[in-house]
XYZ file of N, CA, C and O in Angstrom:
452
model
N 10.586 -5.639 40.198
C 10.598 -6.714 39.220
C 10.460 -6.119 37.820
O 9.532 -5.435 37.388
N 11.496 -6.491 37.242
C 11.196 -6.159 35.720
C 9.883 -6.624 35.365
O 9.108 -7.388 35.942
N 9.777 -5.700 33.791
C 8.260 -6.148 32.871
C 9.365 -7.462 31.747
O 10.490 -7.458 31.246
N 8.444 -8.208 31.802
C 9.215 -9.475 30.847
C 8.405 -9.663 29.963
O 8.502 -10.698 29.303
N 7.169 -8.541 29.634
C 6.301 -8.769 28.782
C 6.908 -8.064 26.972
O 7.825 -7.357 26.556
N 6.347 -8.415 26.702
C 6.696 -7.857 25.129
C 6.765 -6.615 24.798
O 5.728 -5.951 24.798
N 8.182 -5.948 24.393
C 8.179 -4.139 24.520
C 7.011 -3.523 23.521
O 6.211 -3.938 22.683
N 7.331 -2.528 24.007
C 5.620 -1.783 23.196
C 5.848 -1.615 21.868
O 7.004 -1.633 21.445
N 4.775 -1.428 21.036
C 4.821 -1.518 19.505
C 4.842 -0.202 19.516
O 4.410 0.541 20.397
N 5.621 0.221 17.996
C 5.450 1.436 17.558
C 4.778 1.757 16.331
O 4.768 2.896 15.863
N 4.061 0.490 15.658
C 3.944 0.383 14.446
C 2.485 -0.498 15.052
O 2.134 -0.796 16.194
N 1.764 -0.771 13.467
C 0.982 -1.668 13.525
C 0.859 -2.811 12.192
O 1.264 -2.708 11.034
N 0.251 -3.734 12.767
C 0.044 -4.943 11.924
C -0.868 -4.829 10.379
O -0.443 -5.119 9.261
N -2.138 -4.349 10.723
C -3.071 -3.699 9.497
C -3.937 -2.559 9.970
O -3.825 -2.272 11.162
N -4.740 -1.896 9.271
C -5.599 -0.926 9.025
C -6.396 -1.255 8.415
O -6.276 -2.134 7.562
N -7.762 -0.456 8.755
C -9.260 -0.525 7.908
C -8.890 -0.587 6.752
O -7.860 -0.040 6.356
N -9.744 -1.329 5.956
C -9.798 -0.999 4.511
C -11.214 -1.193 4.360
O -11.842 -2.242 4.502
N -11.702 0.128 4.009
C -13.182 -0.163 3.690
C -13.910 -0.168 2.464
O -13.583 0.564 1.530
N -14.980 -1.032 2.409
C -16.037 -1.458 1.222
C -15.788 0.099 0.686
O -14.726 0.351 0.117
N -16.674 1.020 0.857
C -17.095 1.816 0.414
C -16.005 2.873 0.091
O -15.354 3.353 1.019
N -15.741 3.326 -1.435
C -14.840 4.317 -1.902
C -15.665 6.003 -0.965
O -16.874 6.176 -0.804
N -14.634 6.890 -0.556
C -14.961 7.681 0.528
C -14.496 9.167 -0.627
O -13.801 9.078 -1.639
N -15.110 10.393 -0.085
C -14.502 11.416 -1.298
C -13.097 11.372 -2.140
O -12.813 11.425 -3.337
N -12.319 11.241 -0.852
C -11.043 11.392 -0.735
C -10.522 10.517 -1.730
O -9.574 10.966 -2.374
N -10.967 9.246 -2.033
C -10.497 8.053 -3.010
C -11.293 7.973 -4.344
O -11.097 7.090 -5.180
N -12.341 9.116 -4.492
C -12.596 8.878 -5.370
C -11.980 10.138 -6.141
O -11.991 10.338 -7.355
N -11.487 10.867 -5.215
C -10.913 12.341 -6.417
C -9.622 11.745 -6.485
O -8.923 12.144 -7.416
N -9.130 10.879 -5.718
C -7.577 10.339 -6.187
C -7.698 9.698 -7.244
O -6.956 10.077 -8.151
N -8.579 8.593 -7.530
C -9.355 7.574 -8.595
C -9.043 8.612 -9.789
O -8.163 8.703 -10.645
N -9.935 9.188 -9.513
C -10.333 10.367 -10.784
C -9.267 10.669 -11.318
O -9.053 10.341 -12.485
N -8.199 11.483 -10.455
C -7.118 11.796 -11.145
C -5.959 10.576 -11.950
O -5.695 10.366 -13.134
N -5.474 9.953 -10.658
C -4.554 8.811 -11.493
C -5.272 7.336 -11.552
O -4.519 6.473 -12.003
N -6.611 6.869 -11.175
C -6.813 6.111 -11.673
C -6.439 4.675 -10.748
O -6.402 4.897 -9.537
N -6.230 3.601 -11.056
C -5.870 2.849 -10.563
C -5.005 2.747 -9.608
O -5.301 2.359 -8.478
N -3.660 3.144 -10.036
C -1.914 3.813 -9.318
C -2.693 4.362 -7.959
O -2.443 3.795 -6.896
N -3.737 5.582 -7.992
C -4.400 6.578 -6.940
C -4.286 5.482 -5.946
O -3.479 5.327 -5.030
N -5.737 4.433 -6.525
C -5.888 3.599 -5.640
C -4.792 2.936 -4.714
O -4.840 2.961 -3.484
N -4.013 2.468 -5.303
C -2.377 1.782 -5.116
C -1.898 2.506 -3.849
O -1.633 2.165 -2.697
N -1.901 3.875 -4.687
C -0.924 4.677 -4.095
C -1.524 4.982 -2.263
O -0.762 4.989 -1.296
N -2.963 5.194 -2.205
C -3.859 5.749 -1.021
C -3.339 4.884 0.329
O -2.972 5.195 1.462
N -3.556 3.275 -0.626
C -3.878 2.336 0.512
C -2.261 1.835 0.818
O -2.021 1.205 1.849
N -1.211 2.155 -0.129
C 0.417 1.758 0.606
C 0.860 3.181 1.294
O 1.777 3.177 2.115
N 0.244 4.295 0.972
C 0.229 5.583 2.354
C 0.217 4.799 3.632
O 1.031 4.435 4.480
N -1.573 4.662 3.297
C -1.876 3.770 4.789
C -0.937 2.767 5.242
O -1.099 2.577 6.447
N 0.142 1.925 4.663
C 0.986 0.676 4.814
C 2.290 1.066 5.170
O 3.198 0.385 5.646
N 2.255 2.264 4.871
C 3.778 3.030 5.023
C 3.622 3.904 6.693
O 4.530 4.138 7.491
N 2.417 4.177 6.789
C 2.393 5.066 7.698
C 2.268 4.116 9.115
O 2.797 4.166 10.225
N 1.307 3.255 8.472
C 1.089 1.714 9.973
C 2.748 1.159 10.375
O 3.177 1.113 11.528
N 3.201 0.931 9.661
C 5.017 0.260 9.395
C 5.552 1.042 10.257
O 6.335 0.715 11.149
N 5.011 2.448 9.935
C 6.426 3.737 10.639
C 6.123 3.749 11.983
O 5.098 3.480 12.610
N 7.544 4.222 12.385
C 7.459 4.533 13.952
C 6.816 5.550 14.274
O 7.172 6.604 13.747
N 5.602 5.576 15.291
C 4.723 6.427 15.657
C 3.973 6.919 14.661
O 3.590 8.088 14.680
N 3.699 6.129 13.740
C 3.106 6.457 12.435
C 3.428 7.757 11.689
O 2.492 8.427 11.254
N 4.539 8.105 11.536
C 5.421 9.062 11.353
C 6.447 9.068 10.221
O 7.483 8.451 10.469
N 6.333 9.747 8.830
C 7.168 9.752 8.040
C 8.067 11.254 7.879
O 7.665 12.398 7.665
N 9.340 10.749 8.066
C 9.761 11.817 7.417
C 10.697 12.057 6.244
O 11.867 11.678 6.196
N 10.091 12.683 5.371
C 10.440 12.945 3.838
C 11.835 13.750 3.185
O 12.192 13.842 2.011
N 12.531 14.348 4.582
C 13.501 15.385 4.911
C 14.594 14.659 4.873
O 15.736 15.063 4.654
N 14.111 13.183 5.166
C 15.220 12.660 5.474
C 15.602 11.665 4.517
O 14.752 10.783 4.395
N 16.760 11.520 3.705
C 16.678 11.375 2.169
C 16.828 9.422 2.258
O 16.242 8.791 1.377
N 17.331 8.926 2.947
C 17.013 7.797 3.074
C 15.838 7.449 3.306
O 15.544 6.642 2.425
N 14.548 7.669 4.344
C 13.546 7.711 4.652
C 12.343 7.871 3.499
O 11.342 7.181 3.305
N 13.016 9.463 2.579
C 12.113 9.330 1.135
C 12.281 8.591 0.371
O 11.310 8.561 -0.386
N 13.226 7.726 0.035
C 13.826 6.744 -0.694
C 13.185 5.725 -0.279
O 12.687 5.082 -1.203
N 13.003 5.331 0.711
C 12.414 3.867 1.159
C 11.067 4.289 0.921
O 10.438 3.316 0.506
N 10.501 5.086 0.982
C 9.040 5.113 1.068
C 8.822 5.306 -0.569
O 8.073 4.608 -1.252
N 9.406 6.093 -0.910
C 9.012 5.738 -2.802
C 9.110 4.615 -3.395
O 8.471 4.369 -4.418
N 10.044 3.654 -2.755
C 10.094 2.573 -2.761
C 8.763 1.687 -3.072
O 8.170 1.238 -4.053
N 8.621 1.705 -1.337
C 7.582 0.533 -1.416
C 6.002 1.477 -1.602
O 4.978 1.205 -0.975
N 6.163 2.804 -2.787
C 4.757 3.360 -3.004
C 4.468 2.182 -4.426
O 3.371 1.635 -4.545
N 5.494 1.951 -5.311
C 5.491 1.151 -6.736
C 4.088 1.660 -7.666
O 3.160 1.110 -8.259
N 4.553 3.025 -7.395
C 3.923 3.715 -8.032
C 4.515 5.115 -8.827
O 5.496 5.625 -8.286
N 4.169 5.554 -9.654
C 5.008 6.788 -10.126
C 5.236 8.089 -9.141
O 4.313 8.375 -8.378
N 6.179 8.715 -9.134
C 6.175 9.635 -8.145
C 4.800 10.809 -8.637
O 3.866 11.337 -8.035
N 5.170 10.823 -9.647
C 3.492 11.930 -10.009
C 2.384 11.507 -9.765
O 1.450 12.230 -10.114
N 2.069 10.217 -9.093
C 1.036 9.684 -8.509
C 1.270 9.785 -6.990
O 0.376 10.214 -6.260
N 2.463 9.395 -6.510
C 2.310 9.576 -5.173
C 2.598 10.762 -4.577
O 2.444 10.657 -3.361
N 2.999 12.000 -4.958
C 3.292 13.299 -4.353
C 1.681 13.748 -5.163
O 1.023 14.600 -4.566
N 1.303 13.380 -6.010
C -0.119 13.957 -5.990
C -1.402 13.622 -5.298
O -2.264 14.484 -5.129
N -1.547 12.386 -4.894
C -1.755 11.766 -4.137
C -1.603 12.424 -2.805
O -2.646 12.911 -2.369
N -0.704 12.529 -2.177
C -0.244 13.369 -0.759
C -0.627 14.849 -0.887
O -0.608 15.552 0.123
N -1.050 15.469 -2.345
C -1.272 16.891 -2.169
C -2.435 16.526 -2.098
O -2.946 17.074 -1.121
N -3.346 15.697 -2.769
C -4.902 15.780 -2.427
C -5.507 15.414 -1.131
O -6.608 15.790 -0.728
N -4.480 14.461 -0.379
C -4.736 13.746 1.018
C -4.450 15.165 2.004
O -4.793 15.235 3.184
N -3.876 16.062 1.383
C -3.197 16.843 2.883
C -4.524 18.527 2.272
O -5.096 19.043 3.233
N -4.735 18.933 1.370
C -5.433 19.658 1.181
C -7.066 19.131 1.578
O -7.849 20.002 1.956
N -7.451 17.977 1.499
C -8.777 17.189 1.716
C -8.737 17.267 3.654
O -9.741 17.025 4.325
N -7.231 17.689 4.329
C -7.260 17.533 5.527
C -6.885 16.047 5.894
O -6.881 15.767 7.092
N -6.541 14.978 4.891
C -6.627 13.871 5.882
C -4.864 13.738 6.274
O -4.561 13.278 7.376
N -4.080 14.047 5.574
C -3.042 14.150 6.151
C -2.730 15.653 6.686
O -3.284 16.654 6.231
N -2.049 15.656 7.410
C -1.878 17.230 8.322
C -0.954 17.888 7.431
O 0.184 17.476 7.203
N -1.534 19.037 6.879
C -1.413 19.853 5.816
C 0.325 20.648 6.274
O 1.295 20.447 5.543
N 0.417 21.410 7.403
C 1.308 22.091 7.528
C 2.177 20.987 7.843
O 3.226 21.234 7.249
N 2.294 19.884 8.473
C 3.044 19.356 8.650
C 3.440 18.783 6.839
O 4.333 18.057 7.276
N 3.475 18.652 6.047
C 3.339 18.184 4.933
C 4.110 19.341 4.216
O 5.308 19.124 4.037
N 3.682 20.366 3.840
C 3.641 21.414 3.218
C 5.134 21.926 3.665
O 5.958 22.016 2.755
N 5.576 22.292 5.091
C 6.504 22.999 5.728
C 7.471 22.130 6.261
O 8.663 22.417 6.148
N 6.957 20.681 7.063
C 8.230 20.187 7.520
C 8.352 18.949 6.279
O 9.550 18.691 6.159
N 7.803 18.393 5.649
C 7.967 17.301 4.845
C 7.924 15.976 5.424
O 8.690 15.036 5.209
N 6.390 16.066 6.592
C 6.183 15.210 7.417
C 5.266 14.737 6.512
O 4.899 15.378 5.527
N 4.688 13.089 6.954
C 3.757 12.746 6.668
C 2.615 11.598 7.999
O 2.422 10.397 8.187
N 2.120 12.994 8.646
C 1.140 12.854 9.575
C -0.363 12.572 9.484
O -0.978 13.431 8.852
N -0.984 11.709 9.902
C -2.456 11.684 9.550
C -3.506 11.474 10.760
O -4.000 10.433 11.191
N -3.660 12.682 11.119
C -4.541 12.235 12.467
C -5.708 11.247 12.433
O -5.999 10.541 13.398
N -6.474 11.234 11.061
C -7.274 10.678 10.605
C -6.925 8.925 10.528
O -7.623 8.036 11.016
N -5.653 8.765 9.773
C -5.216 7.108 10.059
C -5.471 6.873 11.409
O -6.424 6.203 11.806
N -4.434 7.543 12.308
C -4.007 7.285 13.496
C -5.637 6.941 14.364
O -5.799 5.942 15.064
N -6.197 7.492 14.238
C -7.685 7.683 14.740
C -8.100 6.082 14.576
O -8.310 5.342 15.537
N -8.193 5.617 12.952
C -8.693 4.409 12.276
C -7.918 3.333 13.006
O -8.526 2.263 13.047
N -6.877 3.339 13.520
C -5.961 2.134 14.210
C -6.217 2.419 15.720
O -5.611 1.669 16.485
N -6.849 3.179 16.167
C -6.849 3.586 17.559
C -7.232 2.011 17.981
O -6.226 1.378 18.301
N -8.107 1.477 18.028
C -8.740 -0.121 18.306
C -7.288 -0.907 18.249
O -7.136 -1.743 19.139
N -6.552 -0.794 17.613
C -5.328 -1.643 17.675
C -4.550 -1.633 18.908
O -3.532 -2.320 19.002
């Protein structure tokens, strides 16, 4: 008998957003300020959206849509991604070498989903 249930998600609906500013958001803060902020929490919105929570940046349509919906300056959001992937929360080599944008750390935060 077939499954007639609803195919599996690859994405999710929302993510934590928590009270409390954490290192990571406040050295983004620091640097660009408001945009940082912007920029941190549509990471998180871009990465929940993607399939297998998986961006890839290599792929020039793919970077295009995601600069897109960052509506933020690119010198905020590629700086942004250098402080997230050097801080460890996005996976550095994957970042650095393939022009992935992996976060074991999100993925972790949606695990409950």
């Amino acid at each position: 008998m077939a499954n007639s249930g609803r195919p599996p998600s690859l994405n999710v609906d929302y993510f934590p957003h928590y009270c409390k500013d954490d290192k990571k958001l406040q050295l983004i803060q620091n640097e660009y300020g408001s945009q940082g902020y912007e920029a941190f929490y549509r990471i998180q919105q871009a990465l929940g959206d993607a399939d297998y929570h998986r961006i890839d940046l290599k792929n020039d349509l793919e970077k295009k849509m995601f600069e897109m919906t960052m509506r933020v300056k690119k010198e905020c959001i590629y700086g942004t991604l250098e402080i997230l992937a050097k801080l460890g929360w996005l996976n550095k080599d994957a970042y650095e070498i393939d022009n992935i944008l992996w976060s074991d750390a999100f993925v972790k935060s949606i695990r409950p989903v």
